[in-house]
Amino acid sequence: MKNLNLIEPKTLSGFMELEPSRQRLFNAVLDTIRHSFEAYSFLPIDTPVIEYSSVLNAKAGEETQKQIYRFLKGDTDMSLRFDLTVPLAKYVAKNYHNLTFPFRRYQIGKVYRGERPQKGRFREFYQADIDIVGDGALSIFCDAEIPSIIAGVFKSLGFNDFTIMLSNRKILQGFLESLKLQEKTTAIGTVLDKLKKIGIEKVKEELVKLDIKKSAIDKITKFISIAGTTNEQISILNSQFSALDSQLFTDGVNELQQVIDGIRAFGISDKNFQIDLSIIRGLDYYTGTVFETFIMGHESVGSVCSGGRYGNLAGLYIDKQLPGVGISIGVTRLFDKLESELAKNLKPTPSSDVLVVSADNNITSLIPIAMKLKELGLSPLLFLEDTKLKKKFQYAEKLNIPFMVIIGENERETNTITLKNLNSGKQLEQIALKEVHKIIIDFYN
Amino acid sequence: MKNLNLIEPKTLSGFMELEPSRQRLFNAVLDTIRHSFEAYSFLPIDTPVIEYSSVLNAKAGEETQKQIYRFLKGDTDMSLRFDLTVPLAKYVAKNYHNLTFPFRRYQIGKVYRGERPQKGRFREFYQADIDIVGDGALSIFCDAEIPSIIAGVFKSLGFNDFTIMLSNRKILQGFLESLKLQEKTTAIGTVLDKLKKIGIEKVKEELVKLDIKKSAIDKITKFISIAGTTNEQISILNSQFSALDSQLFTDGVNELQQVIDGIRAFGISDKNFQIDLSIIRGLDYYTGTVFETFIMGHESVGSVCSGGRYGNLAGLYIDKQLPGVGISIGVTRLFDKLESELAKNLKPTPSSDVLVVSADNNITSLIPIAMKLKELGLSPLLFLEDTKLKKKFQYAEKLNIPFMVIIGENERETNTITLKNLNSGKQLEQIALKEVHKIIIDFYN
């Protein structure tokens, strides 16, 4: 009789929910990122998914406000976090007296943004963030260390061909100042930030709308397009010091020069980074070095890791100057866009090495054999159901388990096992249990 | 000038938020549990924290309903998950045609219950669950495998002295049937479930309130107190078959016997498990074997891992019989109660092996040395700030970094390093960089 009162088991749209084999790959990505962060001595924190709305929304813009999942529980106004930076700011302010600065923390976790559902946009997604937060001051060398961490992460993920684009916001700011456009910095920045998406002609059109003279627009677009090797770019910038006469510009170029010297000292090849003066990032937030990261051959994915230097992390919560530098990886989006590449690069091992089955449904006799295989360092899976041998083969195949140990009357009598390689179809009989480990290990190598 | 408009950086009560060193221990606990689950070939899933309220609350009782974080976003009625079982049921129903049964999944994640705040109760907490879900049927040997997984987890966590208490709900149900009390099974079960908390006398008082005759109460309390070795308990139960004349009772005892035979086959010593007929668990949900786990010397913590066999996982969502068996560990509570034990057992390594510092704030010269130490397999942390040497020592001490590499003019000239063991205070000078690795590795061994 059909049950007519069933509830449809549906998942909210914009929420990624994977089948187990894909989830294993996703977890391998998370683990790889985490291990890279830990190799650079970042410490973990894990802040709540829910915070007081007053804490979380203190500085959120109108667009973000609309996206926030906010609700009352009893009398308490609470919200789900929409990034890991605001919770970090809260955490550092709250624990200021117990933390050791420079505070190097990583956090990997889900964040929530109720955006309009569209392909490739997620309402629940993982971010993986690192930040180095100083107390009062923070060395410019920290900015230089960041690209070596980005390189470490993406090399571990199997992407050797990546470019870290960097700039220093003071440079563009100083340049606009010299054009007497300092009051339009934010508006111009917002336009330039769209360069890679909309192209230079549209950027020019939008700058016209900001009531900027054609001559200034030409200067700006020429400026952000300064090309050449890194050293050539730096020379061009240096040569403009006296003409521009902007301390901000000079400071920015000098900082950028130091960061680049540092990046090279950290062993990052010039082919993996590049100055790009059109990089802007979060307009109110970053104050110096800014980064974006592109995977070559997959530039259309956009930046896979972005961040930069900020002057003060937690000014909303504490009366201390806490400058920092950090980056964020949108892991769910990265996975969504580059899953097949990641699968090739990370090649997750099977969840089990060997399925242990009975040829005659004598299940009890299987258990000590599986236990022994486990002791030998293998990852055996016991098939405990009473069913046909054919179904057991299908089970191993569906789960991509490479080997099967088969035990029947013969094997029990001779105290041996039958081992089948499910990839080659080759079957070995009368094998001593202790030989299985070597055969399977040889298969992997 | 004091900023008077600061927002208090507070965290919601009932939400665990740890300092980094404690977070590292917590993560080690999560990792240990995960690796145990994976060693038993469970596959990961990661369902959303938010679900449609209609899906999540379909069967939630009144008490649970009150605790759920439920809200509207636009027109959509959504809720935060309060356990990992309901999302599993949804997931299995939704993906029924793509899953391979028996489906062995693990999920570790945060769940939300807006309970009244009180010491040791959390509103956001991690659960770590495994379940084996069959399609139509599931071997009783799966019930027997569960204790070997529990044993694997708790041994990995450093707890060798634990007892898995088990029963089969059919036994008590059959016994009550024989007393003609089958209609009061749920009410009686609710009372017996509190035995360990309130003691036998209070249990008797509460049974009186259920309008049960004294003679029956005596029989029930005597029954649930059946003691002795496991074999003696089973004999006592077997000897009551004819007197009780309940098929349910007989089935329950036979299943329990099979499960115990299986547990022994899985190599679990009799000292690590025990029949306890007072174990009841989720009253509407479990239908056969039930488990609770206690750590000896920490019995007051209560059960640290509980679960059992259920007849049908996803009947609300799909017209299929999907029996299963599973367990759940409340990780946040476990950590809260046993943190100091876990710290002793798991001994997390330092986040860095060695702090690399400059004696004269020549930072650039440090970078290649740190890179070299990294290549040698160490986890160095570069101290990049321009400050006094004393502050650098304090930094290493606060972060429990065991070694410090110090580079000054002498070291640069002689191309050597100075290595200080911060535990012993012993300082080695004129060391070749490549010797550092051996010295540090020797320290750990």
PDB file of N, CA, C and O in Angstrom, chain A residues 3 7 9 11 17-18 31 34 39 41 46-49 58 66 68 73 90-91 94 102 110 112 124 126 139 316 319 352 374 385 395, chain B residues 3 7 9 11 17-18 31 34 39 41 46-49 58 66 68 73 90-91 94 102 110 112 124 126 139 316 319 352 374 385 395:
ATOM      1  N   ASN A   3       2.168   4.771   0.739  1.00  0.00           N
ATOM      2  CA  ASN A   3       1.988   5.771   1.783  1.00  0.00           C
ATOM      3  C   ASN A   3       1.828   7.140   1.124  1.00  0.00           C
ATOM      4  O   ASN A   3       2.726   7.635   0.462  1.00  0.00           O
ATOM      5  N   ILE A   7       6.556  13.064   3.237  1.00  0.00           N
ATOM      6  CA  ILE A   7       7.097  14.419   3.131  1.00  0.00           C
ATOM      7  C   ILE A   7       8.235  14.381   2.113  1.00  0.00           C
ATOM      8  O   ILE A   7       9.081  13.493   2.166  1.00  0.00           O
ATOM      9  N   PRO A   9      11.630  14.706   0.651  1.00  0.00           N
ATOM     10  CA  PRO A   9      12.936  14.887   1.306  1.00  0.00           C
ATOM     11  C   PRO A   9      13.827  15.849   0.534  1.00  0.00           C
ATOM     12  O   PRO A   9      14.843  15.467  -0.029  1.00  0.00           O
ATOM     13  N   THR A  11      16.219  19.348  -0.186  1.00  0.00           N
ATOM     14  CA  THR A  11      17.274  20.167   0.412  1.00  0.00           C
ATOM     15  C   THR A  11      17.101  21.590  -0.101  1.00  0.00           C
ATOM     16  O   THR A  11      16.725  21.793  -1.257  1.00  0.00           O
ATOM     17  N   GLU A  17      25.150  19.565  -1.243  1.00  0.00           N
ATOM     18  CA  GLU A  17      25.048  18.295  -0.509  1.00  0.00           C
ATOM     19  C   GLU A  17      25.525  17.219  -1.465  1.00  0.00           C
ATOM     20  O   GLU A  17      24.875  16.974  -2.486  1.00  0.00           O
ATOM     21  N   LEU A  18      26.648  16.603  -1.155  1.00  0.00           N
ATOM     22  CA  LEU A  18      27.326  15.733  -2.107  1.00  0.00           C
ATOM     23  C   LEU A  18      27.066  14.263  -1.822  1.00  0.00           C
ATOM     24  O   LEU A  18      26.797  13.877  -0.690  1.00  0.00           O
ATOM     25  N   ASP A  31      41.139  19.094   4.094  1.00  0.00           N
ATOM     26  CA  ASP A  31      42.297  18.605   4.854  1.00  0.00           C
ATOM     27  C   ASP A  31      43.599  19.180   4.307  1.00  0.00           C
ATOM     28  O   ASP A  31      44.496  19.551   5.074  1.00  0.00           O
ATOM     29  N   ARG A  34      43.904  22.742   5.308  1.00  0.00           N
ATOM     30  CA  ARG A  34      44.195  22.819   6.746  1.00  0.00           C
ATOM     31  C   ARG A  34      45.651  22.476   7.037  1.00  0.00           C
ATOM     32  O   ARG A  34      46.325  23.177   7.795  1.00  0.00           O
ATOM     33  N   ALA A  39      51.083  23.876   8.614  1.00  0.00           N
ATOM     34  CA  ALA A  39      52.527  23.828   8.327  1.00  0.00           C
ATOM     35  C   ALA A  39      53.141  25.218   8.460  1.00  0.00           C
ATOM     36  O   ALA A  39      54.339  25.346   8.694  1.00  0.00           O
ATOM     37  N   SER A  41      52.222  27.203  10.830  1.00  0.00           N
ATOM     38  CA  SER A  41      52.047  27.529  12.250  1.00  0.00           C
ATOM     39  C   SER A  41      50.865  28.443  12.544  1.00  0.00           C
ATOM     40  O   SER A  41      50.929  29.257  13.465  1.00  0.00           O
ATOM     41  N   ASP A  46      37.483  28.155  16.359  1.00  0.00           N
ATOM     42  CA  ASP A  46      36.202  27.672  15.844  1.00  0.00           C
ATOM     43  C   ASP A  46      35.131  28.488  16.541  1.00  0.00           C
ATOM     44  O   ASP A  46      34.745  28.189  17.668  1.00  0.00           O
ATOM     45  N   THR A  47      34.698  29.552  15.890  1.00  0.00           N
ATOM     46  CA  THR A  47      33.697  30.420  16.505  1.00  0.00           C
ATOM     47  C   THR A  47      32.293  29.891  16.171  1.00  0.00           C
ATOM     48  O   THR A  47      32.127  29.126  15.219  1.00  0.00           O
ATOM     49  N   PRO A  48      31.295  30.288  16.962  1.00  0.00           N
ATOM     50  CA  PRO A  48      29.934  29.810  16.692  1.00  0.00           C
ATOM     51  C   PRO A  48      29.431  30.231  15.310  1.00  0.00           C
ATOM     52  O   PRO A  48      29.828  31.280  14.795  1.00  0.00           O
ATOM     53  N   VAL A  49      28.540  29.425  14.754  1.00  0.00           N
ATOM     54  CA  VAL A  49      27.857  29.799  13.511  1.00  0.00           C
ATOM     55  C   VAL A  49      26.869  30.940  13.790  1.00  0.00           C
ATOM     56  O   VAL A  49      26.627  31.776  12.933  1.00  0.00           O
ATOM     57  N   ALA A  58      27.286  44.865  12.896  1.00  0.00           N
ATOM     58  CA  ALA A  58      27.665  46.219  13.288  1.00  0.00           C
ATOM     59  C   ALA A  58      28.114  47.051  12.097  1.00  0.00           C
ATOM     60  O   ALA A  58      27.801  48.226  11.993  1.00  0.00           O
ATOM     61  N   LYS A  66      20.830  42.425   3.800  1.00  0.00           N
ATOM     62  CA  LYS A  66      19.721  41.713   3.151  1.00  0.00           C
ATOM     63  C   LYS A  66      19.985  40.216   3.084  1.00  0.00           C
ATOM     64  O   LYS A  66      19.080  39.409   3.108  1.00  0.00           O
ATOM     65  N   ILE A  68      21.808  38.418   5.191  1.00  0.00           N
ATOM     66  CA  ILE A  68      22.032  37.746   6.474  1.00  0.00           C
ATOM     67  C   ILE A  68      20.813  36.941   6.924  1.00  0.00           C
ATOM     68  O   ILE A  68      19.682  37.396   6.810  1.00  0.00           O
ATOM     69  N   LYS A  73      15.320  34.337  18.808  1.00  0.00           N
ATOM     70  CA  LYS A  73      15.067  33.099  19.576  1.00  0.00           C
ATOM     71  C   LYS A  73      14.781  33.585  20.972  1.00  0.00           C
ATOM     72  O   LYS A  73      15.674  34.140  21.637  1.00  0.00           O
ATOM     73  N   LYS A  90      35.619  39.906  16.558  1.00  0.00           N
ATOM     74  CA  LYS A  90      34.975  39.734  17.871  1.00  0.00           C
ATOM     75  C   LYS A  90      35.850  38.921  18.802  1.00  0.00           C
ATOM     76  O   LYS A  90      36.065  39.270  19.967  1.00  0.00           O
ATOM     77  N   TYR A  91      36.367  37.810  18.260  1.00  0.00           N
ATOM     78  CA  TYR A  91      37.182  36.871  19.055  1.00  0.00           C
ATOM     79  C   TYR A  91      38.437  37.555  19.597  1.00  0.00           C
ATOM     80  O   TYR A  91      38.792  37.408  20.767  1.00  0.00           O
ATOM     81  N   LYS A  94      37.491  40.116  22.233  1.00  0.00           N
ATOM     82  CA  LYS A  94      37.017  39.449  23.450  1.00  0.00           C
ATOM     83  C   LYS A  94      38.177  38.825  24.222  1.00  0.00           C
ATOM     84  O   LYS A  94      38.193  38.841  25.446  1.00  0.00           O
ATOM     85  N   PRO A 102      52.201  38.617  17.447  1.00  0.00           N
ATOM     86  CA  PRO A 102      51.233  38.491  16.365  1.00  0.00           C
ATOM     87  C   PRO A 102      50.439  37.186  16.470  1.00  0.00           C
ATOM     88  O   PRO A 102      51.018  36.123  16.666  1.00  0.00           O
ATOM     89  N   LYS A 110      31.679  26.852   7.754  1.00  0.00           N
ATOM     90  CA  LYS A 110      30.584  27.260   6.889  1.00  0.00           C
ATOM     91  C   LYS A 110      30.141  28.677   7.214  1.00  0.00           C
ATOM     92  O   LYS A 110      30.071  29.056   8.395  1.00  0.00           O
ATOM     93  N   TYR A 112      27.111  31.824   5.791  1.00  0.00           N
ATOM     94  CA  TYR A 112      25.751  31.853   5.236  1.00  0.00           C
ATOM     95  C   TYR A 112      25.421  33.193   4.604  1.00  0.00           C
ATOM     96  O   TYR A 112      25.561  34.234   5.251  1.00  0.00           O
ATOM     97  N   GLU A 124      25.115  28.462   1.580  1.00  0.00           N
ATOM     98  CA  GLU A 124      25.948  27.902   2.662  1.00  0.00           C
ATOM     99  C   GLU A 124      27.237  27.477   1.998  1.00  0.00           C
ATOM    100  O   GLU A 124      27.205  26.692   1.050  1.00  0.00           O
ATOM    101  N   TYR A 126      31.791  26.884   2.525  1.00  0.00           N
ATOM    102  CA  TYR A 126      32.972  26.864   3.380  1.00  0.00           C
ATOM    103  C   TYR A 126      33.928  27.974   2.992  1.00  0.00           C
ATOM    104  O   TYR A 126      34.223  28.159   1.807  1.00  0.00           O
ATOM    105  N   SER A 139      54.719  43.665  11.063  1.00  0.00           N
ATOM    106  CA  SER A 139      55.792  43.768  10.075  1.00  0.00           C
ATOM    107  C   SER A 139      55.263  43.613   8.646  1.00  0.00           C
ATOM    108  O   SER A 139      54.410  42.777   8.371  1.00  0.00           O
ATOM    109  N   LEU A 316      35.671  48.254  16.050  1.00  0.00           N
ATOM    110  CA  LEU A 316      34.280  48.346  16.489  1.00  0.00           C
ATOM    111  C   LEU A 316      34.090  47.841  17.904  1.00  0.00           C
ATOM    112  O   LEU A 316      33.119  48.175  18.570  1.00  0.00           O
ATOM    113  N   ASP A 319      39.294  49.296  21.903  1.00  0.00           N
ATOM    114  CA  ASP A 319      40.026  50.536  21.690  1.00  0.00           C
ATOM    115  C   ASP A 319      41.525  50.252  21.547  1.00  0.00           C
ATOM    116  O   ASP A 319      42.343  50.764  22.299  1.00  0.00           O
ATOM    117  N   SER A 352      37.971   1.644   1.285  1.00  0.00           N
ATOM    118  CA  SER A 352      38.415   0.361   1.841  1.00  0.00           C
ATOM    119  C   SER A 352      39.373  -0.275   0.845  1.00  0.00           C
ATOM    120  O   SER A 352      39.243  -0.091  -0.356  1.00  0.00           O
ATOM    121  N   LYS A 374      42.944  -6.003   9.388  1.00  0.00           N
ATOM    122  CA  LYS A 374      43.046  -4.685  10.027  1.00  0.00           C
ATOM    123  C   LYS A 374      44.348  -4.577  10.807  1.00  0.00           C
ATOM    124  O   LYS A 374      45.052  -3.575  10.713  1.00  0.00           O
ATOM    125  N   GLU A 385      25.905  -9.137   4.984  1.00  0.00           N
ATOM    126  CA  GLU A 385      24.552  -9.522   4.569  1.00  0.00           C
ATOM    127  C   GLU A 385      24.541 -10.923   3.950  1.00  0.00           C
ATOM    128  O   GLU A 385      25.506 -11.357   3.338  1.00  0.00           O
ATOM    129  N   TYR A 395      28.644  -4.799  -5.009  1.00  0.00           N
ATOM    130  CA  TYR A 395      28.864  -3.873  -3.889  1.00  0.00           C
ATOM    131  C   TYR A 395      30.291  -3.333  -3.929  1.00  0.00           C
ATOM    132  O   TYR A 395      30.525  -2.128  -3.845  1.00  0.00           O
TER     133      TYR A 395
ATOM    134  N   ASN B   3      37.208  55.497  22.883  1.00  0.00           N
ATOM    135  CA  ASN B   3      36.062  55.343  21.994  1.00  0.00           C
ATOM    136  C   ASN B   3      34.881  54.844  22.818  1.00  0.00           C
ATOM    137  O   ASN B   3      34.902  53.748  23.382  1.00  0.00           O
ATOM    138  N   ILE B   7      31.133  48.284  20.612  1.00  0.00           N
ATOM    139  CA  ILE B   7      30.143  47.209  20.763  1.00  0.00           C
ATOM    140  C   ILE B   7      30.797  46.103  21.580  1.00  0.00           C
ATOM    141  O   ILE B   7      31.939  45.724  21.310  1.00  0.00           O
ATOM    142  N   PRO B   9      32.112  42.756  22.501  1.00  0.00           N
ATOM    143  CA  PRO B   9      32.380  41.576  21.668  1.00  0.00           C
ATOM    144  C   PRO B   9      31.990  40.284  22.389  1.00  0.00           C
ATOM    145  O   PRO B   9      32.834  39.474  22.722  1.00  0.00           O
ATOM    146  N   THR B  11      29.916  36.573  23.081  1.00  0.00           N
ATOM    147  CA  THR B  11      29.506  35.332  22.415  1.00  0.00           C
ATOM    148  C   THR B  11      28.239  34.844  23.097  1.00  0.00           C
ATOM    149  O   THR B  11      28.092  34.990  24.313  1.00  0.00           O
ATOM    150  N   GLU B  17      33.473  28.321  22.734  1.00  0.00           N
ATOM    151  CA  GLU B  17      34.458  29.023  21.908  1.00  0.00           C
ATOM    152  C   GLU B  17      35.780  28.960  22.660  1.00  0.00           C
ATOM    153  O   GLU B  17      35.903  29.531  23.733  1.00  0.00           O
ATOM    154  N   LEU B  18      36.751  28.242  22.118  1.00  0.00           N
ATOM    155  CA  LEU B  18      37.955  27.889  22.860  1.00  0.00           C
ATOM    156  C   LEU B  18      39.128  28.774  22.475  1.00  0.00           C
ATOM    157  O   LEU B  18      39.204  29.287  21.359  1.00  0.00           O
ATOM    158  N   ASP B  31      39.517  14.656  14.913  1.00  0.00           N
ATOM    159  CA  ASP B  31      40.303  13.894  13.934  1.00  0.00           C
ATOM    160  C   ASP B  31      40.394  12.420  14.319  1.00  0.00           C
ATOM    161  O   ASP B  31      40.304  11.543  13.469  1.00  0.00           O
ATOM    162  N   ARG B  34      37.145  10.747  13.635  1.00  0.00           N
ATOM    163  CA  ARG B  34      36.959  10.602  12.192  1.00  0.00           C
ATOM    164  C   ARG B  34      37.826   9.465  11.639  1.00  0.00           C
ATOM    165  O   ARG B  34      37.338   8.643  10.854  1.00  0.00           O
ATOM    166  N   ALA B  39      38.496   4.142   9.371  1.00  0.00           N
ATOM    167  CA  ALA B  39      39.169   2.840   9.416  1.00  0.00           C
ATOM    168  C   ALA B  39      38.142   1.705   9.329  1.00  0.00           C
ATOM    169  O   ALA B  39      38.472   0.596   8.919  1.00  0.00           O
ATOM    170  N   SER B  41      35.610   1.943   7.356  1.00  0.00           N
ATOM    171  CA  SER B  41      35.018   2.106   6.025  1.00  0.00           C
ATOM    172  C   SER B  41      33.680   2.820   6.019  1.00  0.00           C
ATOM    173  O   SER B  41      32.821   2.532   5.184  1.00  0.00           O
ATOM    174  N   ASP B  46      27.931  15.391   4.370  1.00  0.00           N
ATOM    175  CA  ASP B  46      27.926  16.696   5.027  1.00  0.00           C
ATOM    176  C   ASP B  46      26.646  17.390   4.588  1.00  0.00           C
ATOM    177  O   ASP B  46      26.587  17.976   3.522  1.00  0.00           O
ATOM    178  N   THR B  47      25.624  17.259   5.412  1.00  0.00           N
ATOM    179  CA  THR B  47      24.333  17.858   5.065  1.00  0.00           C
ATOM    180  C   THR B  47      24.297  19.308   5.550  1.00  0.00           C
ATOM    181  O   THR B  47      25.070  19.686   6.434  1.00  0.00           O
ATOM    182  N   PRO B  48      23.405  20.137   4.976  1.00  0.00           N
ATOM    183  CA  PRO B  48      23.335  21.532   5.407  1.00  0.00           C
ATOM    184  C   PRO B  48      22.966  21.669   6.884  1.00  0.00           C
ATOM    185  O   PRO B  48      22.270  20.815   7.437  1.00  0.00           O
ATOM    186  N   VAL B  49      23.420  22.749   7.487  1.00  0.00           N
ATOM    187  CA  VAL B  49      23.007  23.070   8.853  1.00  0.00           C
ATOM    188  C   VAL B  49      21.540  23.516   8.859  1.00  0.00           C
ATOM    189  O   VAL B  49      20.819  23.284   9.821  1.00  0.00           O
ATOM    190  N   ALA B  58       9.319  17.192  11.081  1.00  0.00           N
ATOM    191  CA  ALA B  58       8.197  16.310  10.771  1.00  0.00           C
ATOM    192  C   ALA B  58       7.801  15.437  11.954  1.00  0.00           C
ATOM    193  O   ALA B  58       6.628  15.196  12.201  1.00  0.00           O
ATOM    194  N   LYS B  66      10.325  23.107  20.797  1.00  0.00           N
ATOM    195  CA  LYS B  66      10.621  24.333  21.539  1.00  0.00           C
ATOM    196  C   LYS B  66      12.089  24.725  21.419  1.00  0.00           C
ATOM    197  O   LYS B  66      12.435  25.892  21.452  1.00  0.00           O
ATOM    198  N   ILE B  68      14.109  24.066  18.863  1.00  0.00           N
ATOM    199  CA  ILE B  68      14.613  24.273  17.503  1.00  0.00           C
ATOM    200  C   ILE B  68      14.770  25.761  17.168  1.00  0.00           C
ATOM    201  O   ILE B  68      13.913  26.575  17.502  1.00  0.00           O
ATOM    202  N   LYS B  73      13.056  33.000   6.098  1.00  0.00           N
ATOM    203  CA  LYS B  73      13.949  33.823   5.268  1.00  0.00           C
ATOM    204  C   LYS B  73      13.176  34.014   3.976  1.00  0.00           C
ATOM    205  O   LYS B  73      12.957  33.042   3.242  1.00  0.00           O
ATOM    206  N   LYS B  90      16.539  12.128   5.647  1.00  0.00           N
ATOM    207  CA  LYS B  90      16.236  12.914   4.442  1.00  0.00           C
ATOM    208  C   LYS B  90      17.191  12.565   3.311  1.00  0.00           C
ATOM    209  O   LYS B  90      16.794  12.348   2.161  1.00  0.00           O
ATOM    210  N   TYR B  91      18.462  12.512   3.645  1.00  0.00           N
ATOM    211  CA  TYR B  91      19.517  12.257   2.644  1.00  0.00           C
ATOM    212  C   TYR B  91      19.328  10.895   1.986  1.00  0.00           C
ATOM    213  O   TYR B  91      19.421  10.765   0.765  1.00  0.00           O
ATOM    214  N   LYS B  94      16.233  10.924  -0.206  1.00  0.00           N
ATOM    215  CA  LYS B  94      16.454  11.751  -1.386  1.00  0.00           C
ATOM    216  C   LYS B  94      17.365  11.054  -2.387  1.00  0.00           C
ATOM    217  O   LYS B  94      17.168  11.150  -3.598  1.00  0.00           O
ATOM    218  N   PRO B 102      24.268  -2.153   2.000  1.00  0.00           N
ATOM    219  CA  PRO B 102      24.169  -1.343   3.206  1.00  0.00           C
ATOM    220  C   PRO B 102      25.014  -0.080   3.086  1.00  0.00           C
ATOM    221  O   PRO B 102      26.172  -0.143   2.705  1.00  0.00           O
ATOM    222  N   LYS B 110      28.122  20.279  13.608  1.00  0.00           N
ATOM    223  CA  LYS B 110      27.455  21.006  14.676  1.00  0.00           C
ATOM    224  C   LYS B 110      25.943  20.850  14.569  1.00  0.00           C
ATOM    225  O   LYS B 110      25.397  20.880  13.465  1.00  0.00           O
ATOM    226  N   TYR B 112      22.110  22.112  16.775  1.00  0.00           N
ATOM    227  CA  TYR B 112      21.624  23.273  17.526  1.00  0.00           C
ATOM    228  C   TYR B 112      20.391  22.934  18.335  1.00  0.00           C
ATOM    229  O   TYR B 112      19.408  22.428  17.780  1.00  0.00           O
ATOM    230  N   GLU B 124      25.001  24.893  20.856  1.00  0.00           N
ATOM    231  CA  GLU B 124      25.673  24.497  19.616  1.00  0.00           C
ATOM    232  C   GLU B 124      26.679  23.437  20.018  1.00  0.00           C
ATOM    233  O   GLU B 124      27.525  23.704  20.881  1.00  0.00           O
ATOM    234  N   TYR B 126      28.969  19.645  18.726  1.00  0.00           N
ATOM    235  CA  TYR B 126      29.329  18.678  17.698  1.00  0.00           C
ATOM    236  C   TYR B 126      28.768  17.299  18.038  1.00  0.00           C
ATOM    237  O   TYR B 126      28.907  16.828  19.169  1.00  0.00           O
ATOM    238  N   SER B 139      21.753  -7.218   8.376  1.00  0.00           N
ATOM    239  CA  SER B 139      22.240  -8.330   9.197  1.00  0.00           C
ATOM    240  C   SER B 139      22.399  -7.936  10.660  1.00  0.00           C
ATOM    241  O   SER B 139      22.840  -6.832  10.983  1.00  0.00           O
ATOM    242  N   LEU B 316       9.133   8.535   6.986  1.00  0.00           N
ATOM    243  CA  LEU B 316       8.413   9.793   6.783  1.00  0.00           C
ATOM    244  C   LEU B 316       8.581  10.323   5.373  1.00  0.00           C
ATOM    245  O   LEU B 316       7.775  11.122   4.894  1.00  0.00           O
ATOM    246  N   ASP B 319       8.737   5.420   0.775  1.00  0.00           N
ATOM    247  CA  ASP B 319       7.949   4.216   0.991  1.00  0.00           C
ATOM    248  C   ASP B 319       8.835   2.976   0.864  1.00  0.00           C
ATOM    249  O   ASP B 319       8.570   2.095   0.045  1.00  0.00           O
ATOM    250  N   SER B 352      54.427  24.597  16.387  1.00  0.00           N
ATOM    251  CA  SER B 352      55.674  24.793  15.641  1.00  0.00           C
ATOM    252  C   SER B 352      56.791  24.109  16.407  1.00  0.00           C
ATOM    253  O   SER B 352      56.755  24.040  17.634  1.00  0.00           O
ATOM    254  N   LYS B 374      62.035  24.152   6.858  1.00  0.00           N
ATOM    255  CA  LYS B 374      60.787  23.584   6.357  1.00  0.00           C
ATOM    256  C   LYS B 374      61.099  22.428   5.395  1.00  0.00           C
ATOM    257  O   LYS B 374      60.494  21.360   5.484  1.00  0.00           O
ATOM    258  N   GLU B 385      58.653  40.409  13.536  1.00  0.00           N
ATOM    259  CA  GLU B 385      58.516  41.751  14.106  1.00  0.00           C
ATOM    260  C   GLU B 385      59.877  42.280  14.576  1.00  0.00           C
ATOM    261  O   GLU B 385      60.753  41.526  14.985  1.00  0.00           O
ATOM    262  N   TYR B 395      57.454  35.100  23.382  1.00  0.00           N
ATOM    263  CA  TYR B 395      56.530  34.626  22.340  1.00  0.00           C
ATOM    264  C   TYR B 395      56.626  33.107  22.206  1.00  0.00           C
ATOM    265  O   TYR B 395      55.617  32.404  22.197  1.00  0.00           O
TER     266      TYR B 395
END
